[in-house]
Amino acid sequence: MYNSILKDIGEVLEPLGIPIETGVFSKKAPDEYLVLIPMSDMFDHYADDLPGAELQEVRLSLFSKGNYQARKNEVVKVLLGAGFIITDRRYLGYEEDTGFHHFAIDVAREYEVKF
């Protein structure tokens, strides 16, 4: 079975009730939602010329029309509690044309690889 950070993040964050999509939010945007953007998928920890691990990274883009701070902290707490690695967090700005604050959380997880 293939390991997928996208699937794992979706399962972990589902109880928070935030709508989540991958790549782009295709429906009418609610006042708060997450977009998952795959960033990298690297092999790591080599032995006998084969990788022993795979590091997958995803950017979570949190869009919120309200105060995003509490939700950002909630998402980070849940992800860290589930064993994800947070590699970066940053405010990307306020989008005047849409009224959304955009906050990015970069997340990584290592998976064992078996051949």
Short mmCIF file of N, CA, C and O in Angstrom, two decimals:
data_model
loop_
_atom_site.label_atom_id
_atom_site.label_comp_id
_atom_site.label_asym_id
_atom_site.label_seq_id
_atom_site.Cartn_x
_atom_site.Cartn_y
_atom_site.Cartn_z
N MET A 1 0.84 -1.19 0.00
CA MET A 1 0.00 0.00 0.00
C MET A 1 0.88 1.24 0.00
O MET A 1 1.86 1.32 0.72
N TYR A 2 0.52 2.21 -0.80
CA TYR A 2 1.30 3.44 -0.94
C TYR A 2 0.96 4.41 0.19
O TYR A 2 -0.20 4.64 0.50
N ASN A 3 2.00 4.99 0.79
CA ASN A 3 1.81 6.00 1.82
C ASN A 3 1.55 7.36 1.18
O ASN A 3 2.20 7.72 0.20
N SER A 4 0.61 8.10 1.72
CA SER A 4 0.28 9.41 1.17
C SER A 4 0.08 10.42 2.28
O SER A 4 -0.85 10.30 3.09
N ILE A 5 0.94 11.43 2.31
CA ILE A 5 0.81 12.49 3.30
C ILE A 5 -0.51 13.24 3.10
O ILE A 5 -1.12 13.69 4.06
N LEU A 6 -0.96 13.37 1.85
CA LEU A 6 -2.22 14.07 1.58
C LEU A 6 -3.39 13.35 2.26
O LEU A 6 -4.23 13.99 2.92
N LYS A 7 -3.43 12.04 2.12
CA LYS A 7 -4.49 11.24 2.74
C LYS A 7 -4.40 11.33 4.26
O LYS A 7 -5.40 11.53 4.95
N ASP A 8 -3.18 11.21 4.79
CA ASP A 8 -2.99 11.24 6.24
C ASP A 8 -3.37 12.59 6.85
O ASP A 8 -4.01 12.64 7.89
N ILE A 9 -3.01 13.67 6.18
CA ILE A 9 -3.38 15.00 6.69
C ILE A 9 -4.89 15.16 6.67
O ILE A 9 -5.48 15.66 7.63
N GLY A 10 -5.53 14.73 5.59
CA GLY A 10 -6.98 14.83 5.50
C GLY A 10 -7.68 14.09 6.62
O GLY A 10 -8.62 14.60 7.23
N GLU A 11 -7.20 12.89 6.93
CA GLU A 11 -7.79 12.10 8.01
C GLU A 11 -7.59 12.75 9.38
O GLU A 11 -8.50 12.77 10.20
N VAL A 12 -6.41 13.30 9.62
CA VAL A 12 -6.10 13.90 10.91
C VAL A 12 -6.87 15.20 11.13
O VAL A 12 -7.32 15.49 12.24
N LEU A 13 -7.03 15.98 10.06
CA LEU A 13 -7.70 17.28 10.20
C LEU A 13 -9.21 17.23 10.01
O LEU A 13 -9.91 18.19 10.32
N GLU A 14 -9.75 16.11 9.53
CA GLU A 14 -11.19 15.98 9.29
C GLU A 14 -12.04 16.36 10.52
O GLU A 14 -13.04 17.07 10.38
N PRO A 15 -11.67 15.92 11.73
CA PRO A 15 -12.49 16.28 12.89
C PRO A 15 -12.59 17.79 13.17
O PRO A 15 -13.50 18.23 13.87
N LEU A 16 -11.69 18.58 12.60
CA LEU A 16 -11.75 20.03 12.81
C LEU A 16 -12.86 20.68 12.01
O LEU A 16 -13.24 21.82 12.28
N GLY A 17 -13.38 19.97 11.01
CA GLY A 17 -14.51 20.48 10.23
C GLY A 17 -14.15 21.55 9.22
O GLY A 17 -15.04 22.26 8.74
N ILE A 18 -12.89 21.68 8.88
CA ILE A 18 -12.48 22.66 7.86
C ILE A 18 -12.55 21.98 6.49
O ILE A 18 -11.96 20.92 6.31
N PRO A 19 -13.22 22.57 5.52
CA PRO A 19 -13.21 21.99 4.18
C PRO A 19 -11.78 21.94 3.64
O PRO A 19 -11.03 22.91 3.76
N ILE A 20 -11.39 20.80 3.04
CA ILE A 20 -10.03 20.60 2.53
C ILE A 20 -10.09 20.08 1.10
O ILE A 20 -10.86 19.17 0.80
N GLU A 21 -9.27 20.67 0.23
CA GLU A 21 -9.11 20.17 -1.13
C GLU A 21 -7.63 20.19 -1.49
O GLU A 21 -6.85 20.88 -0.83
N THR A 22 -7.28 19.47 -2.53
CA THR A 22 -5.89 19.42 -2.98
C THR A 22 -5.73 20.23 -4.26
O THR A 22 -6.54 20.10 -5.18
N GLY A 23 -4.70 21.06 -4.31
CA GLY A 23 -4.37 21.85 -5.50
C GLY A 23 -5.09 23.18 -5.59
O GLY A 23 -4.47 24.22 -5.61
N VAL A 24 -6.41 23.13 -5.63
CA VAL A 24 -7.22 24.34 -5.72
C VAL A 24 -8.58 24.04 -5.10
O VAL A 24 -9.06 22.90 -5.16
N PHE A 25 -9.20 25.04 -4.50
CA PHE A 25 -10.53 24.84 -3.94
C PHE A 25 -11.53 25.04 -5.07
O PHE A 25 -11.69 26.14 -5.59
N SER A 26 -12.18 23.96 -5.48
CA SER A 26 -13.00 23.98 -6.69
C SER A 26 -14.45 24.42 -6.46
O SER A 26 -15.13 24.77 -7.42
N LYS A 27 -14.90 24.37 -5.22
CA LYS A 27 -16.29 24.74 -4.94
C LYS A 27 -16.35 26.23 -4.58
O LYS A 27 -15.34 26.91 -4.53
N LYS A 28 -17.56 26.70 -4.29
CA LYS A 28 -17.70 28.06 -3.78
C LYS A 28 -16.99 28.12 -2.43
O LYS A 28 -17.25 27.31 -1.55
N ALA A 29 -16.10 29.04 -2.29
CA ALA A 29 -15.26 29.11 -1.08
C ALA A 29 -16.08 29.52 0.14
O ALA A 29 -16.75 30.55 0.12
N PRO A 30 -15.99 28.71 1.21
CA PRO A 30 -16.60 29.12 2.48
C PRO A 30 -15.71 30.18 3.14
O PRO A 30 -14.66 30.54 2.59
N ASP A 31 -16.07 30.66 4.30
CA ASP A 31 -15.29 31.70 4.97
C ASP A 31 -13.94 31.19 5.49
O ASP A 31 -13.09 31.99 5.85
N GLU A 32 -13.77 29.87 5.51
CA GLU A 32 -12.51 29.29 5.97
C GLU A 32 -12.33 27.93 5.30
O GLU A 32 -13.25 27.13 5.28
N TYR A 33 -11.13 27.70 4.76
CA TYR A 33 -10.85 26.41 4.12
C TYR A 33 -9.36 26.20 4.01
O TYR A 33 -8.56 27.13 4.17
N LEU A 34 -8.97 24.96 3.70
CA LEU A 34 -7.58 24.58 3.51
C LEU A 34 -7.37 24.03 2.10
O LEU A 34 -8.21 23.30 1.59
N VAL A 35 -6.24 24.37 1.51
CA VAL A 35 -5.82 23.79 0.24
C VAL A 35 -4.47 23.12 0.48
O VAL A 35 -3.55 23.74 1.01
N LEU A 36 -4.36 21.84 0.10
CA LEU A 36 -3.11 21.09 0.25
C LEU A 36 -2.37 21.12 -1.09
O LEU A 36 -2.95 20.76 -2.12
N ILE A 37 -1.11 21.52 -1.05
CA ILE A 37 -0.30 21.61 -2.26
C ILE A 37 0.95 20.76 -2.07
O ILE A 37 1.80 21.08 -1.25
N PRO A 38 1.06 19.63 -2.81
CA PRO A 38 2.26 18.80 -2.70
C PRO A 38 3.50 19.60 -3.09
O PRO A 38 3.49 20.35 -4.07
N MET A 39 4.57 19.46 -2.28
CA MET A 39 5.80 20.20 -2.56
C MET A 39 6.94 19.30 -2.98
O MET A 39 7.68 19.63 -3.91
N SER A 40 7.15 18.19 -2.28
CA SER A 40 8.25 17.30 -2.65
C SER A 40 7.99 15.90 -2.15
O SER A 40 7.19 15.67 -1.24
N ASP A 41 8.70 14.97 -2.76
CA ASP A 41 8.59 13.55 -2.44
C ASP A 41 9.98 12.98 -2.68
O ASP A 41 10.35 12.70 -3.82
N MET A 42 10.78 12.85 -1.61
CA MET A 42 12.19 12.50 -1.76
C MET A 42 12.50 11.17 -1.08
O MET A 42 11.95 10.86 -0.04
N PHE A 43 13.42 10.42 -1.70
CA PHE A 43 13.95 9.24 -1.04
C PHE A 43 15.07 9.67 -0.10
O PHE A 43 15.79 10.62 -0.36
N ASP A 44 15.21 8.91 1.01
CA ASP A 44 16.20 9.27 2.02
C ASP A 44 16.70 8.00 2.71
O ASP A 44 16.12 6.93 2.55
N HIS A 45 17.73 8.12 3.50
CA HIS A 45 18.30 7.02 4.29
C HIS A 45 18.63 5.80 3.44
O HIS A 45 17.98 4.77 3.53
N TYR A 46 19.64 5.93 2.62
CA TYR A 46 20.04 4.85 1.73
C TYR A 46 20.88 3.78 2.44
O TYR A 46 21.67 4.08 3.31
N ALA A 47 20.68 2.54 2.05
CA ALA A 47 21.50 1.40 2.47
C ALA A 47 21.47 0.38 1.34
O ALA A 47 20.42 0.12 0.76
N ASP A 48 22.61 -0.16 1.02
CA ASP A 48 22.71 -1.12 -0.09
C ASP A 48 22.14 -0.55 -1.37
O ASP A 48 21.44 -1.23 -2.13
N ASP A 49 22.38 0.73 -1.61
CA ASP A 49 21.95 1.45 -2.82
C ASP A 49 20.44 1.56 -2.97
O ASP A 49 19.93 1.82 -4.07
N LEU A 50 19.68 1.32 -1.90
CA LEU A 50 18.23 1.46 -1.94
C LEU A 50 17.78 2.43 -0.85
O LEU A 50 18.33 2.43 0.25
N PRO A 51 16.76 3.22 -1.14
CA PRO A 51 16.26 4.13 -0.11
C PRO A 51 15.52 3.36 0.99
O PRO A 51 14.82 2.39 0.72
N GLY A 52 15.69 3.81 2.22
CA GLY A 52 14.99 3.19 3.33
C GLY A 52 13.81 4.01 3.81
O GLY A 52 13.00 3.55 4.61
N ALA A 53 13.74 5.25 3.32
CA ALA A 53 12.65 6.13 3.74
C ALA A 53 12.29 7.08 2.61
O ALA A 53 13.07 7.31 1.68
N GLU A 54 11.09 7.59 2.71
CA GLU A 54 10.57 8.57 1.76
C GLU A 54 10.07 9.75 2.57
O GLU A 54 9.30 9.58 3.52
N LEU A 55 10.52 10.94 2.24
CA LEU A 55 10.08 12.15 2.92
C LEU A 55 9.12 12.89 1.99
O LEU A 55 9.49 13.30 0.89
N GLN A 56 7.88 13.05 2.44
CA GLN A 56 6.87 13.76 1.66
C GLN A 56 6.58 15.10 2.33
O GLN A 56 6.48 15.17 3.56
N GLU A 57 6.47 16.16 1.51
CA GLU A 57 6.19 17.49 2.03
C GLU A 57 4.99 18.11 1.32
O GLU A 57 4.83 17.95 0.11
N VAL A 58 4.20 18.82 2.10
CA VAL A 58 2.98 19.45 1.59
C VAL A 58 2.86 20.84 2.21
O VAL A 58 3.19 21.04 3.38
N ARG A 59 2.36 21.78 1.43
CA ARG A 59 2.02 23.10 1.98
C ARG A 59 0.52 23.14 2.23
O ARG A 59 -0.28 22.87 1.33
N LEU A 60 0.14 23.46 3.45
CA LEU A 60 -1.27 23.69 3.79
C LEU A 60 -1.50 25.18 3.70
O LEU A 60 -0.86 25.96 4.42
N SER A 61 -2.37 25.59 2.82
CA SER A 61 -2.73 27.00 2.72
C SER A 61 -4.07 27.19 3.42
O SER A 61 -5.09 26.66 2.97
N LEU A 62 -4.02 27.91 4.53
CA LEU A 62 -5.23 28.21 5.29
C LEU A 62 -5.75 29.56 4.81
O LEU A 62 -5.03 30.56 4.84
N PHE A 63 -6.99 29.57 4.34
CA PHE A 63 -7.65 30.80 3.92
C PHE A 63 -8.78 31.09 4.89
O PHE A 63 -9.61 30.21 5.18
N SER A 64 -8.80 32.31 5.42
CA SER A 64 -9.81 32.66 6.41
C SER A 64 -10.22 34.12 6.24
O SER A 64 -9.37 34.99 6.08
N LYS A 65 -11.53 34.36 6.33
CA LYS A 65 -12.03 35.73 6.28
C LYS A 65 -12.04 36.37 7.66
O LYS A 65 -12.19 37.58 7.77
N GLY A 66 -11.86 35.55 8.70
CA GLY A 66 -11.84 36.08 10.06
C GLY A 66 -10.45 36.04 10.63
O GLY A 66 -9.45 36.04 9.91
N ASN A 67 -10.38 35.98 11.95
CA ASN A 67 -9.10 35.90 12.64
C ASN A 67 -8.56 34.47 12.49
O ASN A 67 -9.11 33.54 13.06
N TYR A 68 -7.51 34.33 11.73
CA TYR A 68 -6.95 33.01 11.41
C TYR A 68 -6.07 32.45 12.52
O TYR A 68 -5.72 31.28 12.51
N GLN A 69 -5.68 33.26 13.50
CA GLN A 69 -4.70 32.86 14.51
C GLN A 69 -5.11 31.61 15.30
O GLN A 69 -4.33 30.68 15.45
N ALA A 70 -6.32 31.58 15.82
CA ALA A 70 -6.77 30.44 16.62
C ALA A 70 -6.81 29.17 15.77
O ALA A 70 -6.38 28.09 16.21
N ARG A 71 -7.31 29.27 14.55
CA ARG A 71 -7.41 28.09 13.67
C ARG A 71 -6.02 27.60 13.28
O ARG A 71 -5.75 26.42 13.25
N LYS A 72 -5.11 28.53 12.99
CA LYS A 72 -3.73 28.17 12.65
C LYS A 72 -3.11 27.37 13.80
O LYS A 72 -2.53 26.31 13.58
N ASN A 73 -3.27 27.85 15.01
CA ASN A 73 -2.71 27.16 16.17
C ASN A 73 -3.35 25.79 16.38
O ASN A 73 -2.67 24.82 16.74
N GLU A 74 -4.64 25.69 16.14
CA GLU A 74 -5.35 24.42 16.27
C GLU A 74 -4.83 23.40 15.24
O GLU A 74 -4.57 22.24 15.59
N VAL A 75 -4.68 23.82 14.01
CA VAL A 75 -4.18 22.93 12.95
C VAL A 75 -2.77 22.45 13.28
O VAL A 75 -2.47 21.26 13.19
N VAL A 76 -1.91 23.36 13.69
CA VAL A 76 -0.52 23.01 14.02
C VAL A 76 -0.48 22.03 15.20
O VAL A 76 0.24 21.03 15.16
N LYS A 77 -1.28 22.28 16.21
CA LYS A 77 -1.31 21.40 17.39
C LYS A 77 -1.75 19.98 17.01
O LYS A 77 -1.14 18.99 17.44
N VAL A 78 -2.77 19.87 16.20
CA VAL A 78 -3.27 18.56 15.77
C VAL A 78 -2.21 17.83 14.93
O VAL A 78 -1.95 16.65 15.13
N LEU A 79 -1.58 18.55 14.01
CA LEU A 79 -0.56 17.93 13.16
C LEU A 79 0.64 17.45 13.97
O LEU A 79 1.12 16.33 13.79
N LEU A 80 1.13 18.29 14.86
CA LEU A 80 2.27 17.89 15.70
C LEU A 80 1.91 16.71 16.59
O LEU A 80 2.70 15.78 16.75
N GLY A 81 0.71 16.71 17.13
CA GLY A 81 0.24 15.61 17.97
C GLY A 81 0.12 14.29 17.21
O GLY A 81 0.20 13.22 17.81
N ALA A 82 -0.05 14.38 15.89
CA ALA A 82 -0.18 13.18 15.07
C ALA A 82 1.16 12.75 14.46
O ALA A 82 1.20 11.86 13.61
N GLY A 83 2.25 13.40 14.85
CA GLY A 83 3.57 12.99 14.40
C GLY A 83 4.05 13.62 13.11
O GLY A 83 5.06 13.16 12.54
N PHE A 84 3.39 14.66 12.65
CA PHE A 84 3.87 15.37 11.46
C PHE A 84 4.97 16.35 11.88
O PHE A 84 5.03 16.77 13.03
N ILE A 85 5.80 16.73 10.93
CA ILE A 85 6.86 17.71 11.15
C ILE A 85 6.42 19.02 10.51
O ILE A 85 6.04 19.04 9.34
N ILE A 86 6.47 20.11 11.26
CA ILE A 86 6.17 21.43 10.72
C ILE A 86 7.51 22.06 10.35
O ILE A 86 8.36 22.29 11.21
N THR A 87 7.72 22.33 9.05
CA THR A 87 9.00 22.87 8.61
C THR A 87 8.97 24.38 8.41
O THR A 87 10.02 25.02 8.37
N ASP A 88 7.78 24.96 8.31
CA ASP A 88 7.67 26.41 8.13
C ASP A 88 6.24 26.84 8.38
O ASP A 88 5.29 26.08 8.14
N ARG A 89 6.08 28.06 8.88
CA ARG A 89 4.76 28.69 9.04
C ARG A 89 4.95 30.14 8.70
O ARG A 89 5.86 30.79 9.19
N ARG A 90 4.05 30.67 7.87
CA ARG A 90 4.19 32.09 7.54
C ARG A 90 2.88 32.68 7.02
O ARG A 90 2.11 32.01 6.35
N TYR A 91 2.71 33.94 7.36
CA TYR A 91 1.56 34.70 6.86
C TYR A 91 1.92 35.20 5.47
O TYR A 91 2.94 35.85 5.28
N LEU A 92 1.10 34.87 4.48
CA LEU A 92 1.38 35.26 3.10
C LEU A 92 0.66 36.55 2.71
O LEU A 92 0.96 37.12 1.67
N GLY A 93 -0.29 36.96 3.53
CA GLY A 93 -0.92 38.24 3.27
C GLY A 93 -2.43 38.21 3.22
O GLY A 93 -3.07 37.16 3.29
N TYR A 94 -2.97 39.40 3.11
CA TYR A 94 -4.41 39.60 2.99
C TYR A 94 -4.73 39.83 1.53
O TYR A 94 -4.12 40.67 0.87
N GLU A 95 -5.67 39.08 1.01
CA GLU A 95 -6.06 39.21 -0.40
C GLU A 95 -7.26 40.15 -0.49
O GLU A 95 -8.39 39.76 -0.19
N GLU A 96 -7.01 41.38 -0.87
CA GLU A 96 -8.07 42.39 -0.91
C GLU A 96 -9.20 42.03 -1.85
O GLU A 96 -10.36 42.33 -1.57
N ASP A 97 -8.89 41.36 -2.95
CA ASP A 97 -9.93 41.05 -3.94
C ASP A 97 -10.89 39.97 -3.43
O ASP A 97 -12.05 39.94 -3.83
N THR A 98 -10.43 39.08 -2.52
CA THR A 98 -11.30 38.01 -2.01
C THR A 98 -11.71 38.20 -0.56
O THR A 98 -12.66 37.58 -0.10
N GLY A 99 -10.94 39.01 0.18
CA GLY A 99 -11.22 39.21 1.60
C GLY A 99 -10.65 38.12 2.49
O GLY A 99 -11.00 38.04 3.67
N PHE A 100 -9.76 37.29 1.96
CA PHE A 100 -9.18 36.19 2.73
C PHE A 100 -7.77 36.53 3.23
O PHE A 100 -6.97 37.12 2.50
N HIS A 101 -7.51 36.12 4.47
CA HIS A 101 -6.15 36.05 4.97
C HIS A 101 -5.59 34.72 4.49
O HIS A 101 -6.29 33.71 4.49
N HIS A 102 -4.31 34.70 4.10
CA HIS A 102 -3.67 33.47 3.61
C HIS A 102 -2.47 33.16 4.50
O HIS A 102 -1.53 33.93 4.58
N PHE A 103 -2.55 32.01 5.16
CA PHE A 103 -1.46 31.57 6.05
C PHE A 103 -1.00 30.20 5.58
O PHE A 103 -1.82 29.30 5.34
N ALA A 104 0.32 30.02 5.43
CA ALA A 104 0.87 28.76 4.94
C ALA A 104 1.55 27.99 6.06
O ALA A 104 2.27 28.57 6.88
N ILE A 105 1.32 26.69 6.08
CA ILE A 105 1.96 25.77 7.03
C ILE A 105 2.58 24.65 6.20
O ILE A 105 1.87 23.91 5.52
N ASP A 106 3.91 24.57 6.23
CA ASP A 106 4.60 23.51 5.49
C ASP A 106 4.79 22.31 6.41
O ASP A 106 5.28 22.43 7.53
N VAL A 107 4.39 21.14 5.90
CA VAL A 107 4.32 19.92 6.72
C VAL A 107 5.09 18.81 6.02
O VAL A 107 5.03 18.68 4.79
N ALA A 108 5.78 17.99 6.81
CA ALA A 108 6.51 16.85 6.26
C ALA A 108 6.23 15.62 7.11
O ALA A 108 5.89 15.72 8.29
N ARG A 109 6.40 14.48 6.48
CA ARG A 109 6.30 13.20 7.19
C ARG A 109 7.18 12.20 6.47
O ARG A 109 7.25 12.16 5.25
N GLU A 110 7.86 11.40 7.27
CA GLU A 110 8.73 10.36 6.73
C GLU A 110 8.00 9.02 6.78
O GLU A 110 7.36 8.70 7.77
N TYR A 111 8.14 8.26 5.69
CA TYR A 111 7.52 6.95 5.58
C TYR A 111 8.59 5.92 5.27
O TYR A 111 9.49 6.18 4.46
N GLU A 112 8.49 4.77 5.87
CA GLU A 112 9.42 3.68 5.59
C GLU A 112 9.14 3.13 4.19
O GLU A 112 7.99 2.99 3.79
N VAL A 113 10.21 2.83 3.48
CA VAL A 113 10.09 2.27 2.13
C VAL A 113 10.56 0.84 2.17
O VAL A 113 11.62 0.53 2.72
N LYS A 114 9.79 -0.06 1.59
CA LYS A 114 10.17 -1.48 1.53
C LYS A 114 10.14 -1.93 0.07
O LYS A 114 9.17 -1.68 -0.64
N PHE A 115 11.22 -2.58 -0.35
CA PHE A 115 11.29 -3.10 -1.72
C PHE A 115 11.31 -4.60 -1.70
O PHE A 115 11.75 -5.24 -0.82
#
